[in-house]
CSV table of N, CA and C in Angstrom, one decimal:
chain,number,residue,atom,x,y,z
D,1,UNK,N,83.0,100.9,156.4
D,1,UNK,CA,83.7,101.7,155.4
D,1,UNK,C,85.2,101.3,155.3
D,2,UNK,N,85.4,100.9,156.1
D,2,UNK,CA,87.2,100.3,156.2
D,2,UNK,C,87.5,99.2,155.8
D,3,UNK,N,86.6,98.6,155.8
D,3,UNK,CA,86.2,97.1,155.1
D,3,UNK,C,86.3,97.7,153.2
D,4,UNK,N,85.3,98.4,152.6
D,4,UNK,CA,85.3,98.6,151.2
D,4,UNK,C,87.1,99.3,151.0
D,5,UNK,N,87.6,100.1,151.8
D,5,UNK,CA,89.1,100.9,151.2
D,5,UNK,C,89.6,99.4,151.4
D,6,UNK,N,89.8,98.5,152.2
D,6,UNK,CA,90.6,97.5,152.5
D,6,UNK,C,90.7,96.4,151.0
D,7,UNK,N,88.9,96.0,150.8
D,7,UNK,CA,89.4,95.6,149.6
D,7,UNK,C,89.4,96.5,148.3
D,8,UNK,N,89.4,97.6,148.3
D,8,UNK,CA,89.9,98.4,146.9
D,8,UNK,C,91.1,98.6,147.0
D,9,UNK,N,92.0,98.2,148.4
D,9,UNK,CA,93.8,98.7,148.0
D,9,UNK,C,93.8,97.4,147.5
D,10,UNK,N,93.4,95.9,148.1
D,10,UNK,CA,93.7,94.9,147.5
D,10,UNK,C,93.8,94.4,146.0
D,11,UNK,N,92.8,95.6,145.4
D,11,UNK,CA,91.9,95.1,144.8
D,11,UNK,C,93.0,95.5,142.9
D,12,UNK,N,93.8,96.7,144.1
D,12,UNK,CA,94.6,97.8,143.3
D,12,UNK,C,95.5,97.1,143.3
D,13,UNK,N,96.1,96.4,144.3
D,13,UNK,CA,97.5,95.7,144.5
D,13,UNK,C,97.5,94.6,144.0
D,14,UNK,N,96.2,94.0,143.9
D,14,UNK,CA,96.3,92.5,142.9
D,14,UNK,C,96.3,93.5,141.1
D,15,UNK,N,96.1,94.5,141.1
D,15,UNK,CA,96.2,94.8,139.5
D,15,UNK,C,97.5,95.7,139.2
D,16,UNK,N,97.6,96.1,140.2
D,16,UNK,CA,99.1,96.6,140.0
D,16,UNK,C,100.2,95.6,139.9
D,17,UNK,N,100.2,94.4,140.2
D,17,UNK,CA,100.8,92.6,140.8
D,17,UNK,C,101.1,92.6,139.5
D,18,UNK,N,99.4,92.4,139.0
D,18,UNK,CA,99.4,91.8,137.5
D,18,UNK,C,99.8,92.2,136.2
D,19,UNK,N,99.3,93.9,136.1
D,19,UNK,CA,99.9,94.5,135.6
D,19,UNK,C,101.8,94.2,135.2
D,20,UNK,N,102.8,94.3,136.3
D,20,UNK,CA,103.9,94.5,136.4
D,20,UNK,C,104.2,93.0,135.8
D,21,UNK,N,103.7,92.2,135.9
D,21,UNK,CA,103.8,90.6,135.7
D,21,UNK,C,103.4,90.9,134.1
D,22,UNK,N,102.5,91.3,133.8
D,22,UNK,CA,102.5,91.0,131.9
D,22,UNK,C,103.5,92.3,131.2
D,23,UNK,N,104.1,93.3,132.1
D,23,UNK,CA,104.9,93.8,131.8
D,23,UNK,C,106.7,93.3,131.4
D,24,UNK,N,106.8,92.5,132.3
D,24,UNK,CA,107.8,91.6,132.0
D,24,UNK,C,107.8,90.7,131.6
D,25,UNK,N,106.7,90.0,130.8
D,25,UNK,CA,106.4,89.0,130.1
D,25,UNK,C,106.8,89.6,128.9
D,26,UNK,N,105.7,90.8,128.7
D,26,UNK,CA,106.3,91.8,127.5
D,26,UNK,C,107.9,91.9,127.1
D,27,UNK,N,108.2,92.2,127.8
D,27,UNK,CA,110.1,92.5,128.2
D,27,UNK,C,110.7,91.4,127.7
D,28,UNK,N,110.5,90.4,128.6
D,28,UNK,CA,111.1,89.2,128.1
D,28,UNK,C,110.9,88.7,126.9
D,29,UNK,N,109.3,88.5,125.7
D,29,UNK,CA,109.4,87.9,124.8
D,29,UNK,C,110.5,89.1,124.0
D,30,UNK,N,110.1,90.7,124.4
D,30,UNK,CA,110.8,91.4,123.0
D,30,UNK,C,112.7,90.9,123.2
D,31,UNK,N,113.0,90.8,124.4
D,31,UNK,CA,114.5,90.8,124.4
D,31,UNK,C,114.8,89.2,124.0
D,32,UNK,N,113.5,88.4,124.1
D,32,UNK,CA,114.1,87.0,123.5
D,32,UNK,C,114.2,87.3,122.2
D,33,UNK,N,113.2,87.8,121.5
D,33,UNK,CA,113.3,88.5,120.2
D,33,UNK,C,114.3,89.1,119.0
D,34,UNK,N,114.8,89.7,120.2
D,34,UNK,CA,116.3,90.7,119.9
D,34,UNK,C,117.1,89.6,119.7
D,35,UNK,N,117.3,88.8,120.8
D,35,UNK,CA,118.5,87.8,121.1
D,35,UNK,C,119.0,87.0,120.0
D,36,UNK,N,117.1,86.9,119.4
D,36,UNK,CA,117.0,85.9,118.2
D,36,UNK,C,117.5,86.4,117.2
D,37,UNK,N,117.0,87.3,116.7
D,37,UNK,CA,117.5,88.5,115.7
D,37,UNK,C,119.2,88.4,115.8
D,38,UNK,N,119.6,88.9,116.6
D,38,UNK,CA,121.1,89.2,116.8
D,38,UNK,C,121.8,87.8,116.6
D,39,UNK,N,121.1,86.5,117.4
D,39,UNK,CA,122.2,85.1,116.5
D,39,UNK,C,122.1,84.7,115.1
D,40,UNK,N,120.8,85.1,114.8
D,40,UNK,CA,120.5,84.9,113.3
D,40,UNK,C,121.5,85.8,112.1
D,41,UNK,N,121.9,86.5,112.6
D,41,UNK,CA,122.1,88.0,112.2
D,41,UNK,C,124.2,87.1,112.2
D,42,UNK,N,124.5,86.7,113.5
D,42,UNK,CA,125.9,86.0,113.3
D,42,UNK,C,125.9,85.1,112.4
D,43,UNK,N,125.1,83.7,113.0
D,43,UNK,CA,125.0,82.9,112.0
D,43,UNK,C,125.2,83.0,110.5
D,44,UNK,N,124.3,84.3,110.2
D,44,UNK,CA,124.5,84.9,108.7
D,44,UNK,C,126.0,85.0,108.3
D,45,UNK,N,126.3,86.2,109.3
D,45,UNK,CA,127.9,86.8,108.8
D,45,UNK,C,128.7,85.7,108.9
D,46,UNK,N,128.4,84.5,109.7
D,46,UNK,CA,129.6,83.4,110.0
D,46,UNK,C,130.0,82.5,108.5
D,47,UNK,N,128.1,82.2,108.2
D,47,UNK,CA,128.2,81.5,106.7
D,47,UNK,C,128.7,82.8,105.7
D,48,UNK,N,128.7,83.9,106.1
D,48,UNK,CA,129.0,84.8,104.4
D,48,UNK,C,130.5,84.5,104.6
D,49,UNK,N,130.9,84.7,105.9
D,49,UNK,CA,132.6,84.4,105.8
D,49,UNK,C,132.7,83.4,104.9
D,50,UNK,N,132.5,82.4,105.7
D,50,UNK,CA,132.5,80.8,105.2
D,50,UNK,C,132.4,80.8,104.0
D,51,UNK,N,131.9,81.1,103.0
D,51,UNK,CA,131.4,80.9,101.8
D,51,UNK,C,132.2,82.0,100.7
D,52,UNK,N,132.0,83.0,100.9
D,52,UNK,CA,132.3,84.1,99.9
D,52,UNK,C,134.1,84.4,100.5
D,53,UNK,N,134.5,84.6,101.8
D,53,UNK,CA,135.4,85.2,101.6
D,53,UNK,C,136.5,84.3,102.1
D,54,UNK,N,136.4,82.3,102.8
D,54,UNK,CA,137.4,82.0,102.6
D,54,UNK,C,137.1,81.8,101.3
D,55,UNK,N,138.6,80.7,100.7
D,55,UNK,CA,138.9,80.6,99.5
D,55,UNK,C,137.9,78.4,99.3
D,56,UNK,N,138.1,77.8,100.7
D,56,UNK,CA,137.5,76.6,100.8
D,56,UNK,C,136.3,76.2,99.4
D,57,UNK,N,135.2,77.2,99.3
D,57,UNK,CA,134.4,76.6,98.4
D,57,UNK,C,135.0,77.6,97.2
D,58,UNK,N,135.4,78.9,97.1
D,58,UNK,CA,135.5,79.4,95.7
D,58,UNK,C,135.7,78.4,94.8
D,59,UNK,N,136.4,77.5,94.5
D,59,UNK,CA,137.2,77.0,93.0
D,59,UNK,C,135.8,75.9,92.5
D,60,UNK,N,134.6,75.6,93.5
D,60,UNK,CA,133.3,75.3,93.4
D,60,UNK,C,132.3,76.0,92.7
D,61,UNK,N,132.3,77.0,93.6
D,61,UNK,CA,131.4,78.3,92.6
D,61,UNK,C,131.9,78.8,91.5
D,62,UNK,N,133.3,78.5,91.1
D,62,UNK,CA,133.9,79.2,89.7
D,62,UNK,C,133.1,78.0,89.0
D,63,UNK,N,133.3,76.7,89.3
D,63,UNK,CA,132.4,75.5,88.3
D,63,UNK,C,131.4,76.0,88.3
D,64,UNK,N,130.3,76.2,88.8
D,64,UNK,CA,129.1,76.4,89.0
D,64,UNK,C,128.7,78.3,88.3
D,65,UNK,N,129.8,78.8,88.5
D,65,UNK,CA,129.4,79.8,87.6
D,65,UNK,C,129.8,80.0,86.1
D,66,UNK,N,131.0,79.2,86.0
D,66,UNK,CA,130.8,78.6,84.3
D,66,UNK,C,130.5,77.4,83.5
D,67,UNK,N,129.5,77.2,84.4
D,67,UNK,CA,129.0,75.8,83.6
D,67,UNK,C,130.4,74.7,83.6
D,68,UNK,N,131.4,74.7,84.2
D,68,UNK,CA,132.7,73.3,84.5
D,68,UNK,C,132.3,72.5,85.2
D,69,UNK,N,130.9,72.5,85.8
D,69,UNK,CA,131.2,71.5,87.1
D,69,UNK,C,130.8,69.7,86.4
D,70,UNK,N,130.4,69.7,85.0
D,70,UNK,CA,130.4,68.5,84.6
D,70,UNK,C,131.6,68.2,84.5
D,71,UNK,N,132.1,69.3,83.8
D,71,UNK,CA,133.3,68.5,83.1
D,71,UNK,C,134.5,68.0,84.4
D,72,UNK,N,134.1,68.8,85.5
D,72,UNK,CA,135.2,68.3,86.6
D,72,UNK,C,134.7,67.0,87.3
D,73,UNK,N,133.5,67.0,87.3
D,73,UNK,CA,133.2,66.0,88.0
D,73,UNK,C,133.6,64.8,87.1
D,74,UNK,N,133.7,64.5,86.0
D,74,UNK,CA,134.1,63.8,85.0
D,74,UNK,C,135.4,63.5,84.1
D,75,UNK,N,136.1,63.9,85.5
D,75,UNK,CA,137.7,64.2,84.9
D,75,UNK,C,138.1,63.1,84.8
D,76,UNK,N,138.8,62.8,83.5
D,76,UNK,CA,139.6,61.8,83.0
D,76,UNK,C,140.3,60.9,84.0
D,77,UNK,N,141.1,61.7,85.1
D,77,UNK,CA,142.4,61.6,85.5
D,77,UNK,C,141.5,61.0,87.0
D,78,UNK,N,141.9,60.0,87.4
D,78,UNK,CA,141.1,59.4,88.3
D,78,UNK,C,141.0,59.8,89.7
D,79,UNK,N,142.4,60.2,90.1
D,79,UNK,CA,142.8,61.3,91.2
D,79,UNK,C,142.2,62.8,90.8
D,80,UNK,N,142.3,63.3,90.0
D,80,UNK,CA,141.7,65.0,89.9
D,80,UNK,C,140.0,64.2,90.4
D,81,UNK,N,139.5,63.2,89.4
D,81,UNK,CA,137.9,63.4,89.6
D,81,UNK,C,137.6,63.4,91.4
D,82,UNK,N,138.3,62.2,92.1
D,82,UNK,CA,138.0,62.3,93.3
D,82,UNK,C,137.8,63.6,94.3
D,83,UNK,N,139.3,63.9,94.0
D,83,UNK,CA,139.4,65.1,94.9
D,83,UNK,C,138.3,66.5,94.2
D,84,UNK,N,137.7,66.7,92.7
D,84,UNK,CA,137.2,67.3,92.7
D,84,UNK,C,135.3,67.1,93.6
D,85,UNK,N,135.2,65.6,93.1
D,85,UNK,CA,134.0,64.9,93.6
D,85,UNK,C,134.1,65.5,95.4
D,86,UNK,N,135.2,65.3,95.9
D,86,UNK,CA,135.4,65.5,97.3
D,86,UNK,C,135.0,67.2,97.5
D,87,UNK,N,135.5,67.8,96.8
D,87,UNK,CA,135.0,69.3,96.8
D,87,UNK,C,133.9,69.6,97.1
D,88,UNK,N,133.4,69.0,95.7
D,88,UNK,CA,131.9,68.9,95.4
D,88,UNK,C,130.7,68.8,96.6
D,89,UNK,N,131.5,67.7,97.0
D,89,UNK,CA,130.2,66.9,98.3
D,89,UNK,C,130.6,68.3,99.2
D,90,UNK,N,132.1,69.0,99.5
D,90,UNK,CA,132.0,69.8,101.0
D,90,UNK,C,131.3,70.7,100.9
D,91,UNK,N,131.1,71.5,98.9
D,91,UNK,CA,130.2,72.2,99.0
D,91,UNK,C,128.8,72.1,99.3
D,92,UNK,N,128.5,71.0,98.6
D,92,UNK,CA,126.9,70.5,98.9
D,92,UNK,C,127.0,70.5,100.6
D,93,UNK,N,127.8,70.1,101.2
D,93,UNK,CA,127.1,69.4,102.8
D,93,UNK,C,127.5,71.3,103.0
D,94,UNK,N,128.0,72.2,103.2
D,94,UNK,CA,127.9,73.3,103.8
D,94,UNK,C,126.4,73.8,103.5
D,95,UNK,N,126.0,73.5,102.3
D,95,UNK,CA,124.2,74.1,101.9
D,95,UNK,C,123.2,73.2,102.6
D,96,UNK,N,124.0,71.9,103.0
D,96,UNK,CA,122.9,71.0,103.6
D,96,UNK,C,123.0,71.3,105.1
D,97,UNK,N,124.1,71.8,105.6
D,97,UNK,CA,124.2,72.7,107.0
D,97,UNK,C,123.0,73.5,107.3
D,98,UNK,N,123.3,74.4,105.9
D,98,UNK,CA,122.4,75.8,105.9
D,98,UNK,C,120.8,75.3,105.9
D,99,UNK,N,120.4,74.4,105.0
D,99,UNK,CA,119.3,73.6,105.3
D,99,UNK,C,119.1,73.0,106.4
D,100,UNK,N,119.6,72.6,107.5
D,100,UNK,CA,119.2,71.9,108.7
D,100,UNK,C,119.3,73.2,109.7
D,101,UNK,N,120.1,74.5,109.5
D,101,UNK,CA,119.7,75.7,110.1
D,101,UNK,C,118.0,76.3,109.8
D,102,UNK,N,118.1,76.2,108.5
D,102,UNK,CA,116.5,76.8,108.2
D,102,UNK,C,115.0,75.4,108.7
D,103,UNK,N,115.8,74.4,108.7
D,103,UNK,CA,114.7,73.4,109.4
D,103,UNK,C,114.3,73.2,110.5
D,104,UNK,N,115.4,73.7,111.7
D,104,UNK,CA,115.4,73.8,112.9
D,104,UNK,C,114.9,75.3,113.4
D,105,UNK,N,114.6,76.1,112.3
D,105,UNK,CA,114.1,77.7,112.5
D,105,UNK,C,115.1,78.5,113.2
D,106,UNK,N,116.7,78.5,113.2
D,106,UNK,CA,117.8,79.4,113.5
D,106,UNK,C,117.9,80.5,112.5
D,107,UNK,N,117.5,79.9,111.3
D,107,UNK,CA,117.2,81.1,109.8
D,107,UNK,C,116.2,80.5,109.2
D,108,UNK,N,115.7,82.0,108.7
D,108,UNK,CA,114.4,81.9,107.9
D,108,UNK,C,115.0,82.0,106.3
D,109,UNK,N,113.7,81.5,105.4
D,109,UNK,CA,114.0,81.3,104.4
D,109,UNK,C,114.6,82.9,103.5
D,110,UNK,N,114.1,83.5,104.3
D,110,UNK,CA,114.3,85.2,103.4
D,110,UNK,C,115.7,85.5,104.2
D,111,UNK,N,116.0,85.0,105.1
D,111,UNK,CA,117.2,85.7,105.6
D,111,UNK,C,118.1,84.7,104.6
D,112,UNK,N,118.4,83.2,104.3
D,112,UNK,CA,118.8,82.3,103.5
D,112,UNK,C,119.0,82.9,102.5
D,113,UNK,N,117.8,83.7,101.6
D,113,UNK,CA,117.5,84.1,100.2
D,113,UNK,C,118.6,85.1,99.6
D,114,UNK,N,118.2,85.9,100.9
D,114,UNK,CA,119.1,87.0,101.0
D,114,UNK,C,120.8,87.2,100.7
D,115,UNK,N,120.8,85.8,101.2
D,115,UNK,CA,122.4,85.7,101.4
D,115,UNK,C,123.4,84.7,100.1
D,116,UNK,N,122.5,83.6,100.0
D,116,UNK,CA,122.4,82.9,98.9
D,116,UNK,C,121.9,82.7,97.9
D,117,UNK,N,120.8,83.3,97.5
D,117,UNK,CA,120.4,83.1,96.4
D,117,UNK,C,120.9,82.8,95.0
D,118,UNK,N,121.8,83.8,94.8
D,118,UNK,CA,122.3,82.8,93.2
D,118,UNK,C,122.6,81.3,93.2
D,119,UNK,N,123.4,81.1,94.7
D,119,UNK,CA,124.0,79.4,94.2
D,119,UNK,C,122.4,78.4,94.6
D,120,UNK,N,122.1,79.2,95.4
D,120,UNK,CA,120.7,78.3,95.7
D,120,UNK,C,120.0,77.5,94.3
D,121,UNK,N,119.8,79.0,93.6
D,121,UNK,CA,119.0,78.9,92.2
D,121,UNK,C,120.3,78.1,91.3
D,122,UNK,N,121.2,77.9,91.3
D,122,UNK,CA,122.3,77.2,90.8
D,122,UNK,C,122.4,76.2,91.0
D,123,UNK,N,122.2,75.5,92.3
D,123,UNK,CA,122.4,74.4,92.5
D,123,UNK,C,120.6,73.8,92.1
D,124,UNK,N,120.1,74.6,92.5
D,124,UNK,CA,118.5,74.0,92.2
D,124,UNK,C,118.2,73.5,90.4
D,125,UNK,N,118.6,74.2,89.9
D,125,UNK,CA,118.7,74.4,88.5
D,125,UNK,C,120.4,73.2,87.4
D,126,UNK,N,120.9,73.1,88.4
D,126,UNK,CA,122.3,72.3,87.7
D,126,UNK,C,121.8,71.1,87.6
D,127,UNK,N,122.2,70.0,86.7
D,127,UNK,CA,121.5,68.5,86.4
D,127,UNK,C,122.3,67.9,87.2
D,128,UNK,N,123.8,68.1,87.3
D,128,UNK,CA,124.5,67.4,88.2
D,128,UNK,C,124.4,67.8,89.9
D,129,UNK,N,124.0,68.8,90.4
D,129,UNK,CA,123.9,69.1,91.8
D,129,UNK,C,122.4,68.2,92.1
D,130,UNK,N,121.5,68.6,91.1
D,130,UNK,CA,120.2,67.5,91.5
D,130,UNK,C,120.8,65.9,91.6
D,131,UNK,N,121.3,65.8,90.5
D,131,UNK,CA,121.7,64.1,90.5
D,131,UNK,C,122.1,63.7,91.9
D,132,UNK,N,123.5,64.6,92.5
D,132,UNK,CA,124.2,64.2,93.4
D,132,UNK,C,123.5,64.3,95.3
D,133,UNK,N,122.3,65.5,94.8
D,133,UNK,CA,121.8,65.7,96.2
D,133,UNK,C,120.6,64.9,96.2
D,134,UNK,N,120.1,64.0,95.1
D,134,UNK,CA,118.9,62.6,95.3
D,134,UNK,C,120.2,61.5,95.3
D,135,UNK,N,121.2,61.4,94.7
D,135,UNK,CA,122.0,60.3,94.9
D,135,UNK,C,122.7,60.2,96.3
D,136,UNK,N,123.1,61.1,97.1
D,136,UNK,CA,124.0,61.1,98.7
D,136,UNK,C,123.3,61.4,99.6
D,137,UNK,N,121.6,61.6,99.2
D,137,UNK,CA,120.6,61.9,100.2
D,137,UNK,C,121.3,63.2,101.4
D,138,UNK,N,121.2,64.1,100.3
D,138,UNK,CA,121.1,65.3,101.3
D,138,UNK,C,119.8,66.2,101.3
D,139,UNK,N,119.4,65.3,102.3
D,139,UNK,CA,117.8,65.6,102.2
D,139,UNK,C,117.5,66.9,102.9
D,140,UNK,N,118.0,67.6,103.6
D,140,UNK,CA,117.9,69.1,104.7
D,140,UNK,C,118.1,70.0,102.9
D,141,UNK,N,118.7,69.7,102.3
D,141,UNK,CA,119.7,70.5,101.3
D,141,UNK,C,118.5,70.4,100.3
D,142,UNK,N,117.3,69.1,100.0
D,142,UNK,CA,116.6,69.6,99.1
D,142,UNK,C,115.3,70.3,99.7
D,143,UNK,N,115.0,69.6,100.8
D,143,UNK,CA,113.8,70.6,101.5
D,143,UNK,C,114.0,71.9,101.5
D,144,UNK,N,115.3,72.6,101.5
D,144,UNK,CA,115.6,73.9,101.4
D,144,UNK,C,115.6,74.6,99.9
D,145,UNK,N,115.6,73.6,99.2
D,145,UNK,CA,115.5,73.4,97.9
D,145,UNK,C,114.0,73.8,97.4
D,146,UNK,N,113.7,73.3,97.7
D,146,UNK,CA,111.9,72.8,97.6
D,146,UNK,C,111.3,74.4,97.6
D,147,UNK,N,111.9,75.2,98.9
D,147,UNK,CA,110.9,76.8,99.1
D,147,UNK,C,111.7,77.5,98.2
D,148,UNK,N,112.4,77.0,97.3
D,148,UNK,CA,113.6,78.5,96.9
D,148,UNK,C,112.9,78.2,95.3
């Protein structure tokens, strides 16, 4: 009889072991979970800074929201076209950023959507942002293109 309690505490203590062990597996995936959530969640607010509230890309999105961005990119004056062309590309490589965040799975496409959406659909839709992102191979910037 001391033999059967001997292995029923063992029997308890290997499931009480195991138990405590997929408990903290538990634990761990949800707080890796969190963790993820919570950088994703910066990442976000870092690009909304970046984007909406310096002034770096505004004078971009005013082209893009009134239909100017041909006319700038095709400015007479050979110094304005550069430096506008130079604009241009910082704006594109900040979305091609954003696309190599969403390819590497730091952001999901709905958290992206969320945040971007109009210039997304803007730049997806402009004949000159297509021309320039198959011409400078900003390929992160169309794959991200591609789901929106």
């Amino acid at each position: 009889m001391g033999t059967s309690a001997t292995i029923w505490v063992e029997w308890a203590a290997r499931l009480v072991t195991g138990l405590g062990a997929l408990a903290a597996v538990i634990f761990a995936v949800a707080n890796y979970r969190t963790q993820t959530r919570l950088k994703q969640a910066e990442w976000l607010k870092s690009l909304f800074e970046k984007f909406f509230e310096n002034s770096t890309y505004k004078e971009v999105r005013v082209w893009l929201d009134y239909d100017l961005l041909h006319a700038r990119l095709g400015a007479e004056d050979a110094v304005q076209r550069q430096l506008n062309e130079e604009k241009f590309t910082d704006f594109l490589n900040f979305f091609e950023f954003i696309g190599v965040l969403y390819s590497h799975r730091h952001l999901t496409l709905g958290q992206v959507y969320d945040v971007f959406d109009y210039y997304l659909l803007k730049i997806k839709t402009d004949t000159d942002c297509q021309e320039w992102i198959s011409q400078y191979s900003f390929e992160r910037l169309k794959a991200l293109l591609d789901h929106v």
